[in-house]
mmCIF file with all atom_site columns, C-alpha atoms in Angstrom:
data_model
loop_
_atom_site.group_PDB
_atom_site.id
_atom_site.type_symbol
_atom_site.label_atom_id
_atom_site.label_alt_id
_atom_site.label_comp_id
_atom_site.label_asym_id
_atom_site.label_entity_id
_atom_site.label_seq_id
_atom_site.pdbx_PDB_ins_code
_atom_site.Cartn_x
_atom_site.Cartn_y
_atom_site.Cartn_z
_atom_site.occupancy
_atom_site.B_iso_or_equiv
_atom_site.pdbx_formal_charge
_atom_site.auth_seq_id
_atom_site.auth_comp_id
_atom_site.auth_asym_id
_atom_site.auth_atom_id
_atom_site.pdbx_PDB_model_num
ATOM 1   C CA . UNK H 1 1   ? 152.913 76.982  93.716  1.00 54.00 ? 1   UNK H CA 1
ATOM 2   C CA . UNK H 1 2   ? 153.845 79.401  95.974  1.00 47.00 ? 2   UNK H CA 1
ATOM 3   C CA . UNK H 1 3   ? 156.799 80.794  94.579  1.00 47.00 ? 3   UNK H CA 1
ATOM 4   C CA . UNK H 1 4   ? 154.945 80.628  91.151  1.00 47.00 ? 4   UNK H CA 1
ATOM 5   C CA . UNK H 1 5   ? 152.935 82.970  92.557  1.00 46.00 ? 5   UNK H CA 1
ATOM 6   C CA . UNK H 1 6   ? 155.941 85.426  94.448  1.00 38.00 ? 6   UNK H CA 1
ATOM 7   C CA . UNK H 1 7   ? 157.672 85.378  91.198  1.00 44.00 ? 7   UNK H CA 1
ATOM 8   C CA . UNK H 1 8   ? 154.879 86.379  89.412  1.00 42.00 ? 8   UNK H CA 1
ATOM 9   C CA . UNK H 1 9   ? 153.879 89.490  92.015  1.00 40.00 ? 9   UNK H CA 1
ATOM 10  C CA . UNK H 1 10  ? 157.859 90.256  92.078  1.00 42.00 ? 10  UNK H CA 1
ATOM 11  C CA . UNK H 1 11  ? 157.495 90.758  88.217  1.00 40.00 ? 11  UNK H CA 1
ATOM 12  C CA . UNK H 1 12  ? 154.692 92.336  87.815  1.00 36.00 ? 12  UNK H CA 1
ATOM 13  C CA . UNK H 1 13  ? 156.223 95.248  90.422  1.00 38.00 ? 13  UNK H CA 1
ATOM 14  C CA . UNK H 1 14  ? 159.287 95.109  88.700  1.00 38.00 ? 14  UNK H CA 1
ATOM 15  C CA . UNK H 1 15  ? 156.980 96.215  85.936  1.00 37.00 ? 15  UNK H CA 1
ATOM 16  C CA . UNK H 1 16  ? 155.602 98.983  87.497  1.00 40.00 ? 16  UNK H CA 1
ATOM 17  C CA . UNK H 1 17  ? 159.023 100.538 88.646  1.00 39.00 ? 17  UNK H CA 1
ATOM 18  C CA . UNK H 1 18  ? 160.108 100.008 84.794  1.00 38.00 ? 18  UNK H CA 1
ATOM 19  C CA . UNK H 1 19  ? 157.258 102.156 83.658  1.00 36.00 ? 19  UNK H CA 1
ATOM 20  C CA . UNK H 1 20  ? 157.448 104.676 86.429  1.00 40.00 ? 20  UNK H CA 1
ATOM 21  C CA . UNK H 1 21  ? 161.034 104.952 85.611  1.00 37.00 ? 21  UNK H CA 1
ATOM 22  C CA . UNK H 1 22  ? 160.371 105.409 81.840  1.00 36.00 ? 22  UNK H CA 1
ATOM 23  C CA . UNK H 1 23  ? 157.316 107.636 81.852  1.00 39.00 ? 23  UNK H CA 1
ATOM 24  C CA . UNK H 1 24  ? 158.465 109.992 85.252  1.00 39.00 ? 24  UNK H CA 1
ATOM 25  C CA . UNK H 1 25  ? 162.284 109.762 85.304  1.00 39.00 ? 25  UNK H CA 1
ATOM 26  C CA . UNK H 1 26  ? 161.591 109.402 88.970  1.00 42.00 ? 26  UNK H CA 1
ATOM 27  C CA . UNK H 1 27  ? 160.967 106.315 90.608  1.00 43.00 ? 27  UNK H CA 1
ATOM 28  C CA . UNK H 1 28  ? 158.710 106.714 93.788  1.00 42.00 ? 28  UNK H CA 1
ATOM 29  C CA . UNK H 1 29  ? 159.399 104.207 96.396  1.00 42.00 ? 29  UNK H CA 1
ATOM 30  C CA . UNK H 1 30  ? 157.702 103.835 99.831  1.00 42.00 ? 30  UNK H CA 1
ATOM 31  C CA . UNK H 1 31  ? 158.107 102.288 103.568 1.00 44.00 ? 31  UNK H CA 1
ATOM 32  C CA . UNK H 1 32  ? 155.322 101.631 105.504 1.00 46.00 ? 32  UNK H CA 1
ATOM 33  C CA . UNK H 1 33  ? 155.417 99.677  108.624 1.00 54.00 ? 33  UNK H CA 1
ATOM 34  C CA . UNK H 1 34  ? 153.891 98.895  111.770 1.00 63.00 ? 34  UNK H CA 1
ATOM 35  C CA . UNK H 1 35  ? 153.160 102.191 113.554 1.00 74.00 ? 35  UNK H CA 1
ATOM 36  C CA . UNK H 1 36  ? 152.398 102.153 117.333 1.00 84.00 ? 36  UNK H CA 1
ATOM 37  C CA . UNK H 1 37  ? 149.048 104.343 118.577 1.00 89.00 ? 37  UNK H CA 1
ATOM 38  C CA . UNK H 1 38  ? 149.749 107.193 120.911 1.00 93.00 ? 38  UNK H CA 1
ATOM 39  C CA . UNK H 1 39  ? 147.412 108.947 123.514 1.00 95.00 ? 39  UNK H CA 1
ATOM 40  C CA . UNK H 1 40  ? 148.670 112.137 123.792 1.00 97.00 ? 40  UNK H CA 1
ATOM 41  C CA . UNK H 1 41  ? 149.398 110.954 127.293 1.00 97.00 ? 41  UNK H CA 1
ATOM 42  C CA . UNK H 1 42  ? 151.637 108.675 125.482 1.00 96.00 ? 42  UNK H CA 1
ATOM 43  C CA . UNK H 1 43  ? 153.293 111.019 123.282 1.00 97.00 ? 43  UNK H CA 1
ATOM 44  C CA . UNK H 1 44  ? 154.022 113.453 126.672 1.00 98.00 ? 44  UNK H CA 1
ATOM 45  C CA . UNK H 1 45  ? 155.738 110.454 128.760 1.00 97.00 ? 45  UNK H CA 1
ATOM 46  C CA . UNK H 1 46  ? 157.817 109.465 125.770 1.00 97.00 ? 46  UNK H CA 1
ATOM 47  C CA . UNK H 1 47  ? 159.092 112.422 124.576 1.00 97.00 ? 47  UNK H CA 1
ATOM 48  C CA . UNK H 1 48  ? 162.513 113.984 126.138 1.00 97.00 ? 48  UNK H CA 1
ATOM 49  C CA . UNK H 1 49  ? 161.747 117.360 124.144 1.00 98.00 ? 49  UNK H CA 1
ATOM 50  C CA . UNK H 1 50  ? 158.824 118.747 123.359 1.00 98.00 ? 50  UNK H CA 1
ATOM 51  C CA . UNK H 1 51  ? 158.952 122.429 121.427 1.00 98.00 ? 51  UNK H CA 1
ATOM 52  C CA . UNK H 1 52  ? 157.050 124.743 119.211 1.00 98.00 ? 52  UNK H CA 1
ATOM 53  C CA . UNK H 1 53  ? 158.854 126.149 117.087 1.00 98.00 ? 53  UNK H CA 1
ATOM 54  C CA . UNK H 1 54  ? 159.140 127.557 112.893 1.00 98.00 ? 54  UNK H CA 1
ATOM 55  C CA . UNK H 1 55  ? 160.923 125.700 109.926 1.00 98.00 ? 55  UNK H CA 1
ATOM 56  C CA . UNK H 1 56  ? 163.642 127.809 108.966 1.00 98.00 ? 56  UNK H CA 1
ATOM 57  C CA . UNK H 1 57  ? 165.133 125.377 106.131 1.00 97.00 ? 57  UNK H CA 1
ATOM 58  C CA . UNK H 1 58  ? 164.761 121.797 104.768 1.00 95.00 ? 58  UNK H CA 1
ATOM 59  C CA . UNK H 1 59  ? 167.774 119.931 103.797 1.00 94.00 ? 59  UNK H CA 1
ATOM 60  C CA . UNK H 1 60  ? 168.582 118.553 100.799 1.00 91.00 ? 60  UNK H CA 1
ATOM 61  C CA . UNK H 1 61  ? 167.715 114.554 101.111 1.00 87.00 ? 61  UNK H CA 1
ATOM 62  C CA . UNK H 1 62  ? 170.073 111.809 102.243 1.00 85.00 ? 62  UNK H CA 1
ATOM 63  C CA . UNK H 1 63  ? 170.508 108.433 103.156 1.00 78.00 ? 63  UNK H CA 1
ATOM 64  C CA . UNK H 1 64  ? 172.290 105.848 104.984 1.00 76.00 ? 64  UNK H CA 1
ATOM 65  C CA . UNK H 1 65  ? 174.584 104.387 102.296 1.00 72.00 ? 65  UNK H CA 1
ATOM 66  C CA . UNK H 1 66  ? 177.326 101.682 102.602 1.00 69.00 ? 66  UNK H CA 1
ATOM 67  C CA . UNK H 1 67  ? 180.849 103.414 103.714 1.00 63.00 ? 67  UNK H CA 1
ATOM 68  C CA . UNK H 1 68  ? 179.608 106.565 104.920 1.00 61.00 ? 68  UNK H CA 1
ATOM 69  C CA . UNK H 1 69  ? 178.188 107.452 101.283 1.00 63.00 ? 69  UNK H CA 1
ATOM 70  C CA . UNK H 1 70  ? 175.112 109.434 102.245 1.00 65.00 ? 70  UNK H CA 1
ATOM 71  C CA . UNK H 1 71  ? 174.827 111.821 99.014  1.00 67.00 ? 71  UNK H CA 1
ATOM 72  C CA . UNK H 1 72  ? 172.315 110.648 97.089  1.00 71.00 ? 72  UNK H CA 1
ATOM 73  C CA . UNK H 1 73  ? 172.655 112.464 93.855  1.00 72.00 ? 73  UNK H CA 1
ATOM 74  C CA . UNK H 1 74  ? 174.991 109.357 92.692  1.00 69.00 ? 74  UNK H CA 1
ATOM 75  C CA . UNK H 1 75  ? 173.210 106.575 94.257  1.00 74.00 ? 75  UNK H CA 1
ATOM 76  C CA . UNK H 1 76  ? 171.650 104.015 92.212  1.00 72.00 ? 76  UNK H CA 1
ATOM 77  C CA . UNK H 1 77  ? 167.741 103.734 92.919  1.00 76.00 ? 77  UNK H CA 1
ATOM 78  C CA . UNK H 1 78  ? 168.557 100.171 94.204  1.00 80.00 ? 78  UNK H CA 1
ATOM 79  C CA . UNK H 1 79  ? 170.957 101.393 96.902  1.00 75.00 ? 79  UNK H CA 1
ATOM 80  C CA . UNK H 1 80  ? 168.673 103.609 98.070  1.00 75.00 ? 80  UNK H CA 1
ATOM 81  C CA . UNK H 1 81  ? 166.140 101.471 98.612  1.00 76.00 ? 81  UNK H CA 1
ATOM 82  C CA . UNK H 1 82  ? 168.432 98.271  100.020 1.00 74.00 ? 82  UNK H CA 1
ATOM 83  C CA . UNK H 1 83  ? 168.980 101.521 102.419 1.00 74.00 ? 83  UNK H CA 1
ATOM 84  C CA . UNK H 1 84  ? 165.878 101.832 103.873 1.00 76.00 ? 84  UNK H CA 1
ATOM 85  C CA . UNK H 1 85  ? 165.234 104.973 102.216 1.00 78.00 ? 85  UNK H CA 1
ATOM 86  C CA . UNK H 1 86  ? 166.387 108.627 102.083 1.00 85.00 ? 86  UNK H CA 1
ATOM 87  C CA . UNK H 1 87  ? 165.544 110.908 104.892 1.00 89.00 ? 87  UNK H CA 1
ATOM 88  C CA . UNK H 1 88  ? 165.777 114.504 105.120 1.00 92.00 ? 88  UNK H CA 1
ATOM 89  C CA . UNK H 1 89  ? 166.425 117.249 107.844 1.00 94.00 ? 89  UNK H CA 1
ATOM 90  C CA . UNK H 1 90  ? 164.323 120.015 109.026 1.00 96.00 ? 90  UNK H CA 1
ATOM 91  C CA . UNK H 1 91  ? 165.961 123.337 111.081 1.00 97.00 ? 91  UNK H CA 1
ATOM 92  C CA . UNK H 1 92  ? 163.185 124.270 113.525 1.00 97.00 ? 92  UNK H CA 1
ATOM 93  C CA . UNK H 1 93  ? 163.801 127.607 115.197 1.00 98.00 ? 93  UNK H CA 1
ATOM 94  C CA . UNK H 1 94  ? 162.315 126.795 118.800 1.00 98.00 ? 94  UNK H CA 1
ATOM 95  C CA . UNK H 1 95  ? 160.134 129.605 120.407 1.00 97.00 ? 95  UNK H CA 1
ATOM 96  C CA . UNK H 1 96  ? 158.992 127.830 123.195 1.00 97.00 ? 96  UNK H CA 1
ATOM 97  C CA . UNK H 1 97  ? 160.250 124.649 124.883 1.00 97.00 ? 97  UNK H CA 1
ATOM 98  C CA . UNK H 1 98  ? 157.562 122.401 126.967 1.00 98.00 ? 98  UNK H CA 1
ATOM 99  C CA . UNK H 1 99  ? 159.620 119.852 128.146 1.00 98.00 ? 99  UNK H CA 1
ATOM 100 C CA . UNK H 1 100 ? 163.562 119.208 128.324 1.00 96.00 ? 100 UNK H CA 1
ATOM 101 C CA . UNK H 1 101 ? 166.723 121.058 128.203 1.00 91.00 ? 101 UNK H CA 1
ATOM 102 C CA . UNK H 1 102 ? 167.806 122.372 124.986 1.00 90.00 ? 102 UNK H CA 1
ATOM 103 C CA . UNK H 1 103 ? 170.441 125.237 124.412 1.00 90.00 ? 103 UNK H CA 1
ATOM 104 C CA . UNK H 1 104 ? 170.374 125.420 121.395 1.00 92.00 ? 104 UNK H CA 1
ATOM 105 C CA . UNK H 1 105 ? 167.681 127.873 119.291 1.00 95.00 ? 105 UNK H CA 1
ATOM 106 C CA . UNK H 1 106 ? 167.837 125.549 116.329 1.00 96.00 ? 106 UNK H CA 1
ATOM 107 C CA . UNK H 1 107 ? 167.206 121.835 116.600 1.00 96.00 ? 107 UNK H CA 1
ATOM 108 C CA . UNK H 1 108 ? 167.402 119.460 113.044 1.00 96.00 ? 108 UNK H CA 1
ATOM 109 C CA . UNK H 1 109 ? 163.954 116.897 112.792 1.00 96.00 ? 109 UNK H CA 1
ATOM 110 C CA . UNK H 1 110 ? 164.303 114.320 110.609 1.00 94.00 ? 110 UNK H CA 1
ATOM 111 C CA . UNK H 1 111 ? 161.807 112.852 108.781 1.00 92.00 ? 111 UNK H CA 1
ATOM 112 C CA . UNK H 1 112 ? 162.041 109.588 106.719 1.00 89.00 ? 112 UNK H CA 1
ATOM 113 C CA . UNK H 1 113 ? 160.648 110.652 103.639 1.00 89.00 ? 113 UNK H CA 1
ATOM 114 C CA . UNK H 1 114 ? 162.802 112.720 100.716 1.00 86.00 ? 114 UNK H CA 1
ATOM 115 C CA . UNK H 1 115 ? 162.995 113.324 96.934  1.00 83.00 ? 115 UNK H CA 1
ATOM 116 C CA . UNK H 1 116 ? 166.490 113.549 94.564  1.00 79.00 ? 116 UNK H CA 1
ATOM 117 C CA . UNK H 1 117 ? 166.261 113.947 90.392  1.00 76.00 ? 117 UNK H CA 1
ATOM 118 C CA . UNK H 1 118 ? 165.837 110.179 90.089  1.00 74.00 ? 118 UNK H CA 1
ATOM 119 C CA . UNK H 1 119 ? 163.899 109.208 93.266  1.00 78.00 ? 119 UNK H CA 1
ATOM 120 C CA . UNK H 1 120 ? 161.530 109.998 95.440  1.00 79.00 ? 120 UNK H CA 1
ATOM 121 C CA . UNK H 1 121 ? 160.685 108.377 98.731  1.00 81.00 ? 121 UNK H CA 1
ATOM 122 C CA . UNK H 1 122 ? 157.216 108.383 100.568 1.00 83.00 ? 122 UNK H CA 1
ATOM 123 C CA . UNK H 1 123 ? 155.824 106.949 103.797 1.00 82.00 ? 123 UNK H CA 1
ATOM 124 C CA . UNK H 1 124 ? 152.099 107.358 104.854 1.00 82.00 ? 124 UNK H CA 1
ATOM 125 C CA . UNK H 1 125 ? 153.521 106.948 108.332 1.00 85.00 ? 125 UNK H CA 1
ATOM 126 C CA . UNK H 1 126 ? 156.048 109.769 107.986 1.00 85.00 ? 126 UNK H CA 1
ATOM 127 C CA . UNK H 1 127 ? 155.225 114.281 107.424 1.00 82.00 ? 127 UNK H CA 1
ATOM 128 C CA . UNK H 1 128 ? 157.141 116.081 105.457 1.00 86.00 ? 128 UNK H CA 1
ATOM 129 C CA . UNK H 1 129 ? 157.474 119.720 107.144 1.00 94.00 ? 129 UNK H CA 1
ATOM 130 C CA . UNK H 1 130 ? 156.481 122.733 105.334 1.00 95.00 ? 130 UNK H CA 1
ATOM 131 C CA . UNK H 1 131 ? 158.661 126.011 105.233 1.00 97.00 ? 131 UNK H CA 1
ATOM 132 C CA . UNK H 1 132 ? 157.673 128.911 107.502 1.00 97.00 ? 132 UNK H CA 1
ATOM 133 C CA . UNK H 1 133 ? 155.153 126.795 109.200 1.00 98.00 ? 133 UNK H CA 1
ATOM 134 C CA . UNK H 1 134 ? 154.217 126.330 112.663 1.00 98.00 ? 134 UNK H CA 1
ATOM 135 C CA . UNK H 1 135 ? 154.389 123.190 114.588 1.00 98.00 ? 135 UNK H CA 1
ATOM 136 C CA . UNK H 1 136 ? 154.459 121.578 118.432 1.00 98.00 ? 136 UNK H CA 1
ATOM 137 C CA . UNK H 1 137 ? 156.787 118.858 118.100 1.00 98.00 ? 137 UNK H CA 1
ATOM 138 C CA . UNK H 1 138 ? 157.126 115.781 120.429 1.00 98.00 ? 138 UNK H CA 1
ATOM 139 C CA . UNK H 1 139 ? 160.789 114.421 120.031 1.00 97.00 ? 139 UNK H CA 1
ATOM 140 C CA . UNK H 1 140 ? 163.626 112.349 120.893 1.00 97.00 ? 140 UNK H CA 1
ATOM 141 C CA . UNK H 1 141 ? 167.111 111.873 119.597 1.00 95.00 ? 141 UNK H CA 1
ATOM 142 C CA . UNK H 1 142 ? 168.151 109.706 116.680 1.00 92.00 ? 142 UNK H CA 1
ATOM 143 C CA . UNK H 1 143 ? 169.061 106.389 118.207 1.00 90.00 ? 143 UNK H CA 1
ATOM 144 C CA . UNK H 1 144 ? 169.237 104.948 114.739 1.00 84.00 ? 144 UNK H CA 1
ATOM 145 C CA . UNK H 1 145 ? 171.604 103.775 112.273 1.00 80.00 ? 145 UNK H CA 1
ATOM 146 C CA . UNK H 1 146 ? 170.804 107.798 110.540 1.00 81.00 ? 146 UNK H CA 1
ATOM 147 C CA . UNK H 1 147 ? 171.990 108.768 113.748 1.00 82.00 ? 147 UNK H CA 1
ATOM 148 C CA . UNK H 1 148 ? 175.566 107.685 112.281 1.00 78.00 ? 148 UNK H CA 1
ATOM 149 C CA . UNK H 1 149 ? 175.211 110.509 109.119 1.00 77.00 ? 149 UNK H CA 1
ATOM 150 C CA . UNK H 1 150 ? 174.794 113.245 111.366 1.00 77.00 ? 150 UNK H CA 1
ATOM 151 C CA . UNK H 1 151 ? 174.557 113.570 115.334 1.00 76.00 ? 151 UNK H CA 1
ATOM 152 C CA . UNK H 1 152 ? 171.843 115.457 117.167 1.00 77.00 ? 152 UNK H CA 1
ATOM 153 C CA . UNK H 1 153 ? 169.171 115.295 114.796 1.00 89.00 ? 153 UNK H CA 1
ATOM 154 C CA . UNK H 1 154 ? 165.616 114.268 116.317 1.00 96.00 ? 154 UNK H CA 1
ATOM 155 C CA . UNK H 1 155 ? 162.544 112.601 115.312 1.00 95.00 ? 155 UNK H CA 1
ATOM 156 C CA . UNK H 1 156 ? 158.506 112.420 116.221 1.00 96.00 ? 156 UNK H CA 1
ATOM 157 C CA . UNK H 1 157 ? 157.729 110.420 118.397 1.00 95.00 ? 157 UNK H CA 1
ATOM 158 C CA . UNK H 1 158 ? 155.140 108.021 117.269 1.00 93.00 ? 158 UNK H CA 1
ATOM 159 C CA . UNK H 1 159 ? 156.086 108.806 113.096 1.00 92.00 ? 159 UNK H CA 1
ATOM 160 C CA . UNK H 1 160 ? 153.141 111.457 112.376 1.00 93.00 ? 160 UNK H CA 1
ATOM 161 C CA . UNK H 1 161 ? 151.319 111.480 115.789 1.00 95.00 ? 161 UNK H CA 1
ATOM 162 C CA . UNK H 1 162 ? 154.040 113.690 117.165 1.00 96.00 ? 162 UNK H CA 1
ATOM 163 C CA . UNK H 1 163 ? 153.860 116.769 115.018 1.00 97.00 ? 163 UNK H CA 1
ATOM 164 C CA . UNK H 1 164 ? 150.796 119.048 115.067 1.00 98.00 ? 164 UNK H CA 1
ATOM 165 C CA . UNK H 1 165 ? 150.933 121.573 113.352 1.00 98.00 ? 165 UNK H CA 1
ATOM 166 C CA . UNK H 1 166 ? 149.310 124.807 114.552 1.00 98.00 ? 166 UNK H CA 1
ATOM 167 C CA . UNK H 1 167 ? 147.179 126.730 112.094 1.00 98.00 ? 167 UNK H CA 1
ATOM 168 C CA . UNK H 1 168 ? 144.848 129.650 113.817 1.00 98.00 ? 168 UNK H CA 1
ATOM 169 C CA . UNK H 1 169 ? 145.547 129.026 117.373 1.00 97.00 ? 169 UNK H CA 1
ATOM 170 C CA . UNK H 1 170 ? 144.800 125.761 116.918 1.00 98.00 ? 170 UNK H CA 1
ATOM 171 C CA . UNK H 1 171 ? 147.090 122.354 117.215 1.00 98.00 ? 171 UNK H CA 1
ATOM 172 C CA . UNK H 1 172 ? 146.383 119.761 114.173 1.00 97.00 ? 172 UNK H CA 1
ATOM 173 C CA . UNK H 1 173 ? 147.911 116.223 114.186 1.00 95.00 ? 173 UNK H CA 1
ATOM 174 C CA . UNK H 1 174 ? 146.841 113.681 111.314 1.00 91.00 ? 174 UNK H CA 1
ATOM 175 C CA . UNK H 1 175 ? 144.291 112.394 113.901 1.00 90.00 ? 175 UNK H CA 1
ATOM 176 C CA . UNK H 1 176 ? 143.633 114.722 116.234 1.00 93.00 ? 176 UNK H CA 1
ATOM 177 C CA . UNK H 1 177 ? 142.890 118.354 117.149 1.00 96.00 ? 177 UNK H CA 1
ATOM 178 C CA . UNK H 1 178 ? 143.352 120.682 119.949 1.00 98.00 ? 178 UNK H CA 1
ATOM 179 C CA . UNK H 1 179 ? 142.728 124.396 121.040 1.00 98.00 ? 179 UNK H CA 1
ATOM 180 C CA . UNK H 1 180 ? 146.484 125.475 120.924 1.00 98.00 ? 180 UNK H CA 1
ATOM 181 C CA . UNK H 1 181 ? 146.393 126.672 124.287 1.00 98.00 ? 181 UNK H CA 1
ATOM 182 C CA . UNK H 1 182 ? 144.414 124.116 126.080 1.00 98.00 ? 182 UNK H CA 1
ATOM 183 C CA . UNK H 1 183 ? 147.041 121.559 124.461 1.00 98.00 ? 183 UNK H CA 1
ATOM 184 C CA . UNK H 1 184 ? 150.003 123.544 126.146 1.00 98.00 ? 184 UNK H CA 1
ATOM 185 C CA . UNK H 1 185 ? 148.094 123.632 129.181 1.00 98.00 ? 185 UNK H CA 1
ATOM 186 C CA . UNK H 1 186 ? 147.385 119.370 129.391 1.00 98.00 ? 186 UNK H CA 1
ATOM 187 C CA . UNK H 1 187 ? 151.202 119.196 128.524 1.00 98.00 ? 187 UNK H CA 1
ATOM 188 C CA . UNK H 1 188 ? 152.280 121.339 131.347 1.00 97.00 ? 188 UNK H CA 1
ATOM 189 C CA . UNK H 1 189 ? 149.347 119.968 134.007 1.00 97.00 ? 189 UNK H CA 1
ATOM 190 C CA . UNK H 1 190 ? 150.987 116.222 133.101 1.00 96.00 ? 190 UNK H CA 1
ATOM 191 C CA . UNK H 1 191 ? 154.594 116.859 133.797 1.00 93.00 ? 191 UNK H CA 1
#
């Protein structure tokens, strides 16, 4: 009975993929998961940089494909999503750095959503990063398998609870809101 009833669910979203396919050209796939809550407390301890800073340019999408393939302009929509996904890059120019060492002026965020001609990737969990907009970012490096495409990247800590992004002097996150300034000065007081 029970894999009646998985065959049956498999079909019908095999279904809906045909007819997205057909009617969009695009297929839109997502990846939720299991996202951890952060206090901001949280999201100060865990993060080895922490920066405001302006998105300069976002990078055409990728993903991690089988041997080193990580264009995704030929990749089948299955391969993609056997993948995991397709991520894409940020350049943040930093204008202020709150905690860790970074020599660099321009740091790369990555952020596991993306879009090509024939698919496009979402995760509730997961921002996309606007161009010329502000933000105070709490990272850490890549540890993951994307780390592999390109070194030195970084990502939120905590998915979306890392990035706020500030909008007249103040510091938005998906679920929660600060005074810009007050915000700075809790980050500094705590290290």
């Amino acid at each position: 009975m029970k894999n009646k009833i998985l065959t049956l669910f498999m079909g019908v979203v095999l279904l809906a993929v045909i007819v997205a396919v057909v009617k969009n050209r695009q297929a839109t796939f997502g990846s939720e998961g299991l996202i951890i809550g952060y206090s901001i407390d949280n999201l100060i301890n865990s993060s080895e940089l922490i920066v405001i800073g302006e998105v300069k340019a976002i990078l055409p999408s990728r993903w991690n494909g089988p041997n080193g393939r990580n264009d995704p302009e030929n990749a089948s929509r299955d391969e993609i999503a056997r993948a995991g996904g397709l991520f894409t890059d940020s350049q943040i120019l930093i204008t202020q750095i709150l905690k860790g060492d970074n020599k660099e002026p321009i740091i790369r965020v990555r952020s596991f959503v993306g879009e090509t001609k024939q698919v496009k990737w979402v995760n509730d969990s997961e921002l996309s990063l606007g161009l010329r907009k502000h933000y105070l970012l709490f990272l850490v490096k890549d540890a993951g398998s994307t780390a592999l495409v390109d070194r030195g990247d970084y990502l939120s800590v905590g998915a979306f609870q890392g990035v706020y992004e500030i909008i007249d002097g103040k510091a938005i996150s998906k679920n929660d809101e600060w005074l810009l300034e007050e915000l700075i000065a809790y980050i500094q007081k705590t290290l």
